[in-house]
Short mmCIF file of C-alpha atoms and ligand atoms in Angstrom, two decimals:
data_model
loop_
_atom_site.label_atom_id
_atom_site.label_comp_id
_atom_site.label_asym_id
_atom_site.label_seq_id
_atom_site.Cartn_x
_atom_site.Cartn_y
_atom_site.Cartn_z
CA UNK A 87 30.74 43.43 39.37
CA UNK A 88 30.69 41.13 42.50
CA UNK A 89 33.50 42.18 44.85
CA UNK A 90 34.31 38.70 46.12
CA UNK A 91 37.59 37.07 45.09
CA UNK A 92 38.34 33.46 45.60
CA UNK A 93 41.63 32.00 46.21
CA UNK A 94 43.39 31.02 42.90
CA UNK A 95 43.97 27.29 42.19
CA UNK A 96 45.34 25.37 39.32
CA UNK A 97 42.01 24.13 37.80
CA UNK A 98 39.37 26.08 35.77
CA UNK A 99 36.67 26.83 38.21
CA UNK A 100 34.74 29.49 36.05
CA UNK A 101 32.26 27.27 34.40
CA UNK A 102 31.76 25.66 37.89
CA UNK A 103 30.84 28.64 39.85
CA UNK A 104 28.61 29.88 37.19
CA UNK A 105 26.78 26.51 37.15
CA UNK A 106 26.08 26.25 40.80
CA UNK A 107 23.97 23.04 40.71
CA UNK A 108 25.06 19.57 39.95
CA UNK A 109 23.96 15.84 40.11
CA UNK A 110 26.14 13.48 42.27
CA UNK A 111 25.39 9.81 41.35
CA UNK A 112 26.24 6.86 43.55
CA UNK A 113 25.90 3.77 41.72
CA UNK A 114 27.47 0.44 42.29
CA UNK A 115 27.08 -3.16 43.40
CA UNK A 116 25.73 -1.68 46.82
CA UNK A 117 22.54 -0.80 45.11
CA UNK A 118 21.59 -4.55 45.41
CA UNK A 119 21.73 -5.09 49.06
CA UNK A 120 20.15 -1.54 49.06
CA UNK A 121 21.11 -0.87 52.56
CA UNK A 122 23.87 1.90 52.30
CA UNK A 123 26.94 2.11 50.11
CA UNK A 124 29.09 0.96 53.14
CA UNK A 125 27.26 -2.10 53.61
CA UNK A 126 30.15 -4.24 52.98
CA UNK A 127 32.00 -2.88 55.80
CA UNK A 128 29.29 -2.16 58.14
CA UNK A 129 28.17 -5.75 57.86
CA UNK A 130 31.78 -7.07 57.48
CA UNK A 131 30.60 -9.01 54.47
CA UNK A 132 33.00 -11.53 53.08
CA UNK A 133 34.29 -11.46 49.57
CA UNK A 134 32.39 -14.64 48.91
CA UNK A 135 29.19 -13.21 49.93
CA UNK A 136 29.70 -9.93 48.40
CA UNK A 137 30.32 -11.74 45.13
CA UNK A 138 26.80 -12.61 44.80
CA UNK A 139 26.12 -9.10 43.95
CA UNK A 140 28.90 -9.13 41.25
CA UNK A 141 27.45 -12.46 39.87
CA UNK A 142 23.96 -11.00 39.54
CA UNK A 143 24.39 -7.31 38.98
CA UNK A 144 22.21 -6.70 35.96
CA UNK A 145 20.93 -3.09 35.32
CA UNK A 146 18.61 -3.93 32.47
CA UNK A 147 16.79 -0.70 32.96
CA UNK A 148 19.74 1.61 32.78
CA UNK A 149 19.35 4.39 30.42
CA UNK A 150 21.81 7.01 30.72
CA UNK A 151 20.03 9.25 28.35
CA UNK A 152 17.01 9.32 30.70
CA UNK A 153 19.24 10.11 33.78
CA UNK A 154 20.95 13.04 31.63
CA UNK A 155 17.42 14.39 30.57
CA UNK A 156 16.39 14.24 34.32
CA UNK A 157 19.42 16.12 35.53
CA UNK A 158 19.08 18.64 32.93
CA UNK A 159 15.33 19.14 33.48
CA UNK A 160 16.06 19.55 37.12
CA UNK A 161 18.58 22.43 36.17
CA UNK A 162 21.70 20.63 37.06
CA UNK A 163 24.71 21.82 34.87
CA UNK A 164 27.18 19.01 35.69
CA UNK A 165 27.24 15.64 37.03
CA UNK A 166 29.76 13.38 39.16
CA UNK A 167 29.39 9.65 38.96
CA UNK A 168 31.06 7.05 41.13
CA UNK A 169 33.35 5.29 38.65
CA UNK A 170 34.43 3.16 41.48
CA UNK A 171 33.31 3.44 45.19
CA UNK A 172 34.81 2.15 48.31
CA UNK A 173 33.60 -1.50 47.53
CA UNK A 174 36.24 -1.39 44.58
CA UNK A 175 33.89 -2.32 41.96
CA UNK A 176 34.52 -0.29 38.72
CA UNK A 177 31.62 0.85 36.49
CA UNK A 178 34.11 1.14 33.64
CA UNK A 179 36.04 -1.25 31.52
CA UNK A 180 39.60 -1.20 33.23
CA UNK A 181 42.46 -3.29 31.87
CA UNK A 182 43.87 -3.42 35.50
CA UNK A 183 41.13 -5.37 37.24
CA UNK A 184 38.38 -8.08 36.56
CA UNK A 185 36.17 -6.46 39.06
CA UNK A 186 34.27 -4.39 36.70
CA UNK A 187 30.84 -4.00 34.97
CA UNK A 188 31.87 -5.65 31.79
CA UNK A 189 32.38 -9.03 33.57
CA UNK A 190 28.90 -8.77 35.25
CA UNK A 191 25.61 -9.51 33.49
CA UNK A 192 25.55 -5.77 32.67
CA UNK A 193 28.22 -6.74 30.12
CA UNK A 194 29.29 -3.12 29.23
CA UNK A 195 30.98 0.07 30.26
CA UNK A 196 28.46 2.02 32.21
CA UNK A 197 30.78 5.11 32.52
CA UNK A 198 31.08 5.49 28.77
CA UNK A 199 27.16 5.59 28.39
CA UNK A 200 26.86 8.10 31.16
CA UNK A 201 29.61 10.29 29.59
CA UNK A 202 28.05 10.07 26.08
CA UNK A 203 24.54 10.83 27.39
CA UNK A 204 25.40 13.68 29.72
CA UNK A 205 27.75 15.30 27.43
CA UNK A 206 25.03 15.21 24.72
CA UNK A 207 22.70 17.16 27.05
CA UNK A 208 25.41 19.80 27.38
CA UNK A 209 26.33 18.86 30.97
CA UNK A 210 29.81 18.88 32.35
CA UNK A 211 31.37 15.77 33.23
CA UNK A 212 32.69 14.74 36.64
CA UNK A 213 34.24 11.35 37.93
CA UNK A 214 34.21 10.37 41.55
CA UNK A 215 36.93 7.87 42.27
CA UNK A 216 37.41 6.29 45.58
CA UNK A 217 40.72 6.24 47.26
CA UNK A 218 39.52 3.60 49.52
CA UNK A 219 39.28 0.11 47.98
CA UNK A 220 37.68 -2.78 50.01
CA UNK A 221 38.33 -5.39 47.20
CA UNK A 222 41.81 -4.67 46.02
CA UNK A 223 44.16 -7.39 47.41
CA UNK A 224 46.93 -4.75 48.07
CA UNK A 225 44.89 -2.32 49.92
CA UNK A 226 46.05 -2.53 53.55
CA UNK A 227 43.36 -3.39 56.18
CA UNK A 228 42.55 -0.60 58.56
CA UNK A 229 39.74 0.33 60.84
CA UNK A 230 37.37 1.00 58.07
CA UNK A 231 37.91 -2.18 56.34
CA UNK A 232 35.52 -5.01 56.13
CA UNK A 233 38.02 -7.55 57.41
CA UNK A 234 39.08 -5.39 60.43
CA UNK A 235 37.50 -7.76 63.00
CA UNK A 236 38.50 -11.01 61.46
CA UNK A 237 40.57 -13.01 63.90
CA UNK A 238 43.34 -13.29 61.42
CA UNK A 239 43.16 -9.80 60.25
CA UNK A 240 46.75 -9.04 61.04
CA UNK A 241 47.86 -11.88 58.93
CA UNK A 242 45.56 -11.11 56.18
CA UNK A 243 47.26 -7.76 56.08
CA UNK A 244 50.65 -9.16 55.63
CA UNK A 245 52.23 -8.46 52.20
CA UNK A 246 49.49 -5.89 51.37
CA UNK A 247 51.55 -3.08 49.66
CA UNK A 248 50.15 0.51 49.47
CA UNK A 249 52.74 0.92 46.49
CA UNK A 250 51.02 -1.49 44.51
CA UNK A 251 47.69 -0.06 45.16
CA UNK A 252 48.99 3.61 44.55
CA UNK A 253 50.23 2.36 41.04
CA UNK A 254 46.76 0.80 40.42
CA UNK A 255 45.14 4.09 40.99
CA UNK A 256 47.51 5.87 38.66
CA UNK A 257 46.74 3.32 36.10
CA UNK A 258 42.94 3.65 36.35
CA UNK A 259 43.04 7.45 36.57
CA UNK A 260 45.13 7.26 33.39
CA UNK A 261 42.15 5.26 31.75
CA UNK A 262 39.51 7.46 33.06
CA UNK A 263 41.24 10.58 31.85
CA UNK A 264 42.28 9.27 28.58
CA UNK A 265 39.45 7.14 27.17
CA UNK A 266 36.40 9.44 27.72
CA UNK A 267 37.21 12.81 26.26
CA UNK A 268 37.25 15.98 28.27
CA UNK A 269 36.57 15.47 31.90
CA UNK A 270 35.80 18.55 33.85
CA UNK A 271 35.93 17.42 37.56
CA UNK A 272 37.74 14.76 39.46
CA UNK A 273 36.38 13.87 42.89
CA UNK A 274 38.67 11.74 44.99
CA UNK A 275 37.27 10.32 48.26
CA UNK A 276 38.87 10.19 51.03
CA UNK A 277 41.69 10.49 53.64
CA UNK A 278 41.41 9.60 57.29
CA UNK A 279 43.78 9.43 60.44
CA UNK A 280 45.11 6.46 62.22
CA UNK A 281 42.76 5.83 65.29
CA UNK A 282 44.15 7.01 68.37
CA UNK A 283 42.12 4.95 70.81
CA UNK A 284 39.66 2.07 70.83
CA UNK A 285 40.04 -1.46 69.49
CA UNK A 286 41.61 -0.42 66.21
CA UNK A 287 44.42 1.58 67.79
CA UNK A 288 46.61 -1.53 67.81
CA UNK A 289 49.63 -0.04 65.97
CA UNK A 290 49.30 -1.84 62.74
CA UNK A 291 45.89 -0.42 61.33
CA UNK A 292 46.95 2.88 59.80
CA UNK A 293 45.05 5.79 58.49
CA UNK A 294 45.55 6.94 54.94
CA UNK A 295 46.43 10.34 53.35
CA UNK A 296 48.45 12.13 50.81
CA UNK A 297 51.57 9.92 51.36
CA UNK A 298 49.75 6.62 51.11
CA UNK A 299 47.81 7.64 47.97
CA UNK A 300 51.05 9.18 46.55
CA UNK A 301 48.79 12.08 45.99
CA UNK A 302 51.41 14.38 44.32
CA UNK A 303 52.01 11.95 41.50
CA UNK A 304 48.34 11.09 41.11
CA UNK A 305 47.32 14.74 40.79
CA UNK A 306 50.32 15.62 38.69
CA UNK A 307 49.22 12.77 36.30
CA UNK A 308 45.65 14.03 36.23
CA UNK A 309 46.57 17.43 35.56
CA UNK A 310 49.04 16.28 32.78
CA UNK A 311 46.26 14.25 31.18
CA UNK A 312 43.46 16.89 31.49
CA UNK A 313 44.85 20.45 31.88
CA UNK A 314 42.18 22.70 33.43
CA UNK A 315 40.41 19.79 35.29
CA UNK A 316 39.13 20.68 38.76
CA UNK A 317 40.26 18.29 41.70
CA UNK A 318 38.80 18.25 45.15
CA UNK A 319 40.84 18.23 48.40
CA UNK A 320 40.09 14.82 49.69
CA UNK A 321 43.60 13.26 48.75
CA UNK A 322 44.69 15.66 51.61
CA UNK A 323 46.56 17.69 49.06
CA UNK A 324 44.83 21.02 48.67
CA UNK A 325 43.57 21.44 45.04
CA UNK A 326 40.56 23.38 43.66
CA UNK A 327 37.61 22.41 45.48
CA UNK A 328 36.42 22.14 49.28
CA UNK A 329 33.70 19.85 49.77
CA UNK A 330 31.65 20.18 52.91
CA UNK A 331 29.40 17.01 53.10
CA UNK A 332 25.82 16.51 54.68
CA UNK A 333 25.59 19.96 56.52
CA UNK A 334 24.69 23.50 55.55
CA UNK A 335 27.54 25.80 55.97
CA UNK A 336 26.65 29.12 57.54
CA UNK A 337 29.27 31.16 55.73
CA UNK A 338 31.28 31.29 52.72
CA UNK A 339 34.20 28.83 53.35
CA UNK A 340 37.63 30.40 53.88
CA UNK A 341 41.00 28.93 53.54
CA UNK A 342 42.20 27.85 56.87
CA UNK A 343 45.68 29.63 56.93
CA UNK A 344 45.27 32.68 54.66
CA UNK A 345 41.49 33.37 55.40
CA UNK A 346 40.87 33.72 51.54
CA UNK A 347 37.40 32.77 50.23
CA UNK A 348 37.54 29.49 48.44
CA UNK A 349 35.56 27.51 45.88
CA UNK A 350 33.37 25.27 47.57
CA UNK A 351 30.62 22.77 46.89
CA UNK A 352 28.16 21.25 49.49
CA UNK A 353 27.21 17.71 48.67
CA UNK A 354 23.84 16.46 49.97
CA UNK A 355 21.40 13.52 49.58
CA UNK A 356 17.69 13.36 49.08
CA UNK A 357 17.47 10.78 51.85
CA UNK A 358 20.10 9.64 54.47
CA UNK A 359 22.27 7.63 52.19
CA UNK A 360 24.28 7.87 48.94
CA UNK A 361 23.75 4.66 47.51
CA UNK A 362 20.13 3.37 46.87
CA UNK A 363 18.76 2.51 50.25
CA UNK A 364 15.34 1.03 49.93
CA UNK A 365 14.15 1.16 53.46
CA UNK A 366 15.65 4.58 54.40
CA UNK A 367 12.68 7.11 55.05
CA UNK A 368 14.30 10.48 55.84
CA UNK A 369 13.44 11.96 52.47
CA UNK A 370 13.61 15.70 52.44
CA UNK A 371 10.62 17.93 51.81
CA UNK A 372 10.30 19.91 48.85
CA UNK A 373 10.88 23.09 50.81
CA UNK A 374 13.98 21.87 52.30
CA UNK A 375 15.35 20.75 48.98
CA UNK A 376 14.91 24.24 47.42
CA UNK A 377 16.22 26.02 50.43
CA UNK A 378 19.34 23.97 50.47
CA UNK A 379 20.11 25.16 46.96
CA UNK A 380 19.27 28.79 47.89
CA UNK A 381 21.26 28.75 51.17
CA UNK A 382 24.27 27.46 49.37
CA UNK A 383 24.40 29.92 46.61
CA UNK A 384 23.63 32.83 48.97
CA UNK A 385 26.82 32.16 50.61
CA UNK A 386 28.83 31.53 47.35
CA UNK A 387 28.84 27.79 47.01
CA UNK A 388 27.69 25.02 44.65
CA UNK A 389 25.18 22.17 45.51
CA UNK A 390 25.90 18.72 44.42
CA UNK A 391 22.75 16.80 45.12
CA UNK A 392 22.86 13.00 45.08
CA UNK A 393 20.77 10.36 43.36
CA UNK A 394 21.32 6.70 44.30
CA UNK A 395 19.87 4.68 41.23
CA UNK A 396 18.49 1.20 41.81
CA UNK A 397 20.50 -1.85 40.82
CA UNK A 398 18.24 -2.20 37.65
CA UNK A 399 19.51 1.06 36.67
CA UNK A 400 16.60 3.49 37.03
CA UNK A 401 15.92 6.27 39.47
CA UNK A 402 13.58 5.37 41.94
CA UNK A 403 10.22 7.18 42.31
CA UNK A 404 11.19 9.12 45.33
CA UNK A 405 14.28 10.33 43.72
CA UNK A 406 12.35 11.29 40.55
CA UNK A 407 9.83 13.30 42.60
CA UNK A 408 12.64 15.10 44.37
CA UNK A 409 14.27 16.00 41.06
CA UNK A 410 10.81 17.16 39.91
CA UNK A 411 10.77 19.60 42.80
CA UNK A 412 13.84 21.15 41.44
CA UNK A 413 12.56 20.95 37.84
CA UNK A 414 9.45 22.79 38.80
CA UNK A 415 11.14 25.58 40.85
CA UNK A 416 14.26 25.94 38.68
CA UNK A 417 12.19 26.44 35.45
CA UNK A 418 10.90 29.76 36.85
CA UNK A 419 13.66 30.76 39.10
CA UNK A 420 17.03 29.67 37.99
CA UNK A 421 18.14 33.23 37.09
CA UNK A 422 18.55 33.71 40.94
CA UNK A 423 21.06 30.65 40.90
CA UNK A 424 22.96 30.63 37.64
CA UNK A 425 25.75 33.09 37.57
CA UNK A 426 24.74 34.26 40.89
CA UNK A 427 26.58 34.59 44.25
CA UNK A 428 26.56 35.97 47.67
CA UNK A 429 25.07 39.54 47.73
CA UNK A 430 27.43 42.49 48.27
CA UNK A 431 28.04 43.20 51.96
CA UNK A 432 25.86 46.31 51.71
CA UNK A 433 22.84 44.25 51.18
CA UNK A 434 21.38 42.66 54.41
CA UNK A 435 18.69 39.95 54.15
CA UNK A 436 15.51 40.73 56.22
CA UNK A 437 14.05 38.10 58.51
CA UNK A 438 13.18 34.76 56.94
CA UNK A 439 14.91 35.87 53.50
CA UNK A 440 18.08 34.89 51.63
CA UNK A 441 19.73 37.00 49.19
CA UNK A 442 21.74 36.15 45.96
CA UNK A 443 23.17 38.71 43.56
CA UNK A 444 24.13 38.33 39.87
CA UNK A 445 27.75 38.28 39.36
CA UNK A 446 27.63 41.43 37.18
CA UNK A 447 26.12 43.22 40.25
CA UNK A 448 22.90 44.39 38.51
CA UNK A 449 20.22 42.20 39.93
CA UNK A 450 19.59 41.20 43.60
CA UNK A 451 17.31 38.29 44.43
CA UNK A 452 15.25 38.08 47.56
CA UNK A 453 14.20 34.53 48.40
CA UNK A 454 11.11 34.33 50.71
CA UNK A 455 11.54 31.38 52.95
CA UNK A 456 8.49 32.57 54.96
CA UNK A 457 5.81 34.59 53.25
CA UNK A 458 5.39 37.86 54.89
CA UNK A 459 2.13 39.80 55.56
CA UNK A 460 1.40 42.48 52.91
CA UNK A 461 4.83 44.12 52.76
CA UNK A 462 8.46 43.23 52.61
CA UNK A 463 10.50 45.77 54.33
CA UNK A 464 14.22 46.01 53.21
CA UNK A 465 16.49 48.12 55.01
CA UNK A 466 19.30 49.99 53.25
CA UNK A 467 17.65 49.63 49.72
CA UNK A 468 15.87 52.93 49.45
CA UNK A 469 17.05 54.87 46.32
CA UNK A 470 18.74 51.80 44.93
CA UNK A 471 16.13 49.87 43.05
CA UNK A 472 14.89 50.76 39.65
CA UNK A 473 12.29 48.02 39.16
CA UNK A 474 10.90 45.05 41.16
CA UNK A 475 9.10 41.93 40.08
CA UNK A 476 8.24 38.38 41.07
CA UNK A 477 10.80 36.30 39.34
CA UNK A 478 8.48 33.38 38.52
CA UNK A 479 5.98 35.37 36.48
CA UNK A 480 7.75 38.65 35.82
CA UNK A 481 4.91 40.50 37.45
CA UNK A 482 5.52 44.00 38.83
CA UNK A 483 5.70 44.56 42.58
CA UNK A 484 5.03 48.19 43.49
CA UNK A 485 7.16 49.75 46.14
CA UNK A 486 7.56 52.78 48.32
CA UNK A 487 10.61 54.25 50.02
CA UNK A 488 10.88 55.67 53.61
CA UNK A 489 7.95 54.09 55.11
CA UNK A 490 4.96 51.76 54.70
CA UNK A 491 2.35 53.68 52.67
CA UNK A 492 -0.51 52.70 54.92
CA UNK A 493 -1.74 54.58 57.98
CA UNK A 494 1.88 55.12 59.07
CA UNK A 495 1.49 58.90 59.06
CA UNK A 496 2.93 60.53 62.22
CA UNK A 497 5.51 57.85 62.57
CA UNK A 498 9.15 58.64 62.07
CA UNK A 499 10.36 57.73 58.63
CA UNK A 500 13.21 55.41 58.05
CA UNK A 501 15.11 56.96 55.14
CA UNK A 502 16.84 53.88 54.00
CA UNK A 503 13.68 51.72 53.91
CA UNK A 504 12.25 50.03 50.78
CA UNK A 505 8.81 48.60 51.26
CA UNK A 506 7.57 46.15 48.65
CA UNK A 507 3.89 45.53 48.48
CA UNK A 508 2.98 41.91 48.33
CA UNK A 509 -0.15 40.15 47.26
CA UNK A 510 -1.92 38.66 50.42
CA UNK A 511 -1.70 35.16 49.21
CA UNK A 512 1.66 33.48 48.54
CA UNK A 513 2.09 32.72 45.00
CA UNK A 514 2.10 29.09 44.09
CA UNK A 515 5.77 28.68 44.27
CA UNK A 516 7.73 26.57 46.83
CA UNK A 517 10.03 29.54 47.54
CA UNK A 518 8.95 32.82 45.93
CA UNK A 519 11.79 35.03 44.68
CA UNK A 520 11.66 38.92 44.21
CA UNK A 521 13.86 40.06 41.46
CA UNK A 522 15.25 43.69 42.18
CA UNK A 523 16.97 45.50 39.21
CA UNK A 524 19.46 47.76 40.82
CA UNK A 525 19.95 51.43 39.65
C1 GLC B 304 31.71 9.92 52.32
C2 GLC B 304 31.31 8.52 52.10
C3 GLC B 304 30.71 8.05 50.87
C4 GLC B 304 30.20 9.24 49.87
C5 GLC B 304 30.82 10.42 50.05
C6 GLC B 304 30.23 11.57 49.22
O1 GLC B 304 32.99 10.26 52.21
O2 GLC B 304 32.29 7.56 52.50
O3 GLC B 304 30.03 6.97 50.86
O4 GLC B 304 30.56 8.72 48.69
O5 GLC B 304 31.01 10.84 51.45
O6 GLC B 304 30.61 12.91 49.61
#
C-alpha cells in the first residue's frame, strides 16, 4: 500500500484521488465575444452593451450527451461546469435572478442537461460557482469590477450591500445543491485582497474574502445539503481541495502550517484562456498535454483540464483534437493514472522519466518523456521487479540486473541497477509507459 497519508478533511476525497483526471468546462455569455471570460471587465463593457450577448445567446448546437461522451472517451472521470462565472450569468434556472439561460433564446436550464448527460456516462458531477459577480446590483465595485474606472464609480457603489449578495449566493447554492441530485464537488472562485497601491488603493474599493462571502454559513449550508461533497479552498476558508492554477507544481502540495500532504488538483487550459477565445493561438502540443497529466499524478495530484465551448454550444475543433490526444493515450495507458499516485520514496525516476505507482503498491510505471537509446537503466530496482512490459501493448521487456549485458565485461557492477532492454525505435505512443510488476 502507498505510504502517503493526506490531511483529513470533511469531504469524501476517495473517489476523487482514484479518478485523477477531470474536465473543466467554462461556458457562459463570454463565449460570444470569444475573447476571454474576463472580457466584460478587461474592456470595461457596460451593462447595456453586454446585454447584447444575453439577447442573442442561442446555443443551438449544445448537446450535453456529446460533451459527456467526449469527456468519457478522453478518460476523464468527473467534470466541473461553470454554473455562473464572474459575469454573473446563470446557466441554470434560478428563482433569484432573471439573468439566466432560460430567459435567453436558449430557453432552457443548461445545467440540468449537463448533469443528466454526465451522470448517465458514469462521471462524477462538479459545479463551479463564481463568488465574484459583475452583474448583481448589490455586489460592491472593486478593482476587478467592470465599473471601476467609471467617473461616478464611487456613487455607483453607494448602497451596494454585500450582505444582500451573500444571501443571494446562499439562495443559489441551495438551488444548485437541491435540484440536481447528488453533487460531488463544489468549486468556488475566488477571494482577493484590497489593493495596497496604485489607482484603486483609494480606501473604498475592498478586496473580498471569507468574511464578505460569509463563507462559514455558505459552506455549512452546502455540507448540510450534500453531505460528503468536496469543496475547494477559494472562499478563503480551508476545505478539502487545494487548486494550483496554470502552473505545474514541482512537488506534492503541503499544508502551509502543518506540512501535511493535501488533496490537490491542478487546473489547466488547452490554450491561454478558460472561456472560448477564437483568436488565441497558444494551443498546447500533444506531448505537453500528456506530460502535464503524468507530471501531476507523479506528485500525487489530479488534473482538471479545461474546455471552453463555443456560444453555439459545441466544442471547437481544436478542443476536440486536444481531447482526442488524451483519448488515444488513455485508451492504452490509463492504468498508470487511475488509482495511482506518487511512487514510494525508495524509487527514483531516471533522467527524462516520471514515475507513478499503483496505490496498492504492486505496480510501478515509468513514463518515458524522452526515448532512451537501447536501455533504460534504473538504479535501486535490481531484485525488486518480477516482470516488465510496455503498458500500451502488453509486450514483454527483457531486463538484466547489475550491469548492461553488452560488452560491459570488466567494468564494475552496480549491484542495484536494473537494465531494461528497449527496442531501437520508440513505439508509436506519445509517451510510452513501462509497467513493472514488483516482487
Ligand atoms: C481564475 C479566473 C477564472 C477561471 C479560474 C479557473 O480564477 O478568474 O476566469 O475560472 O481561474 O481556475
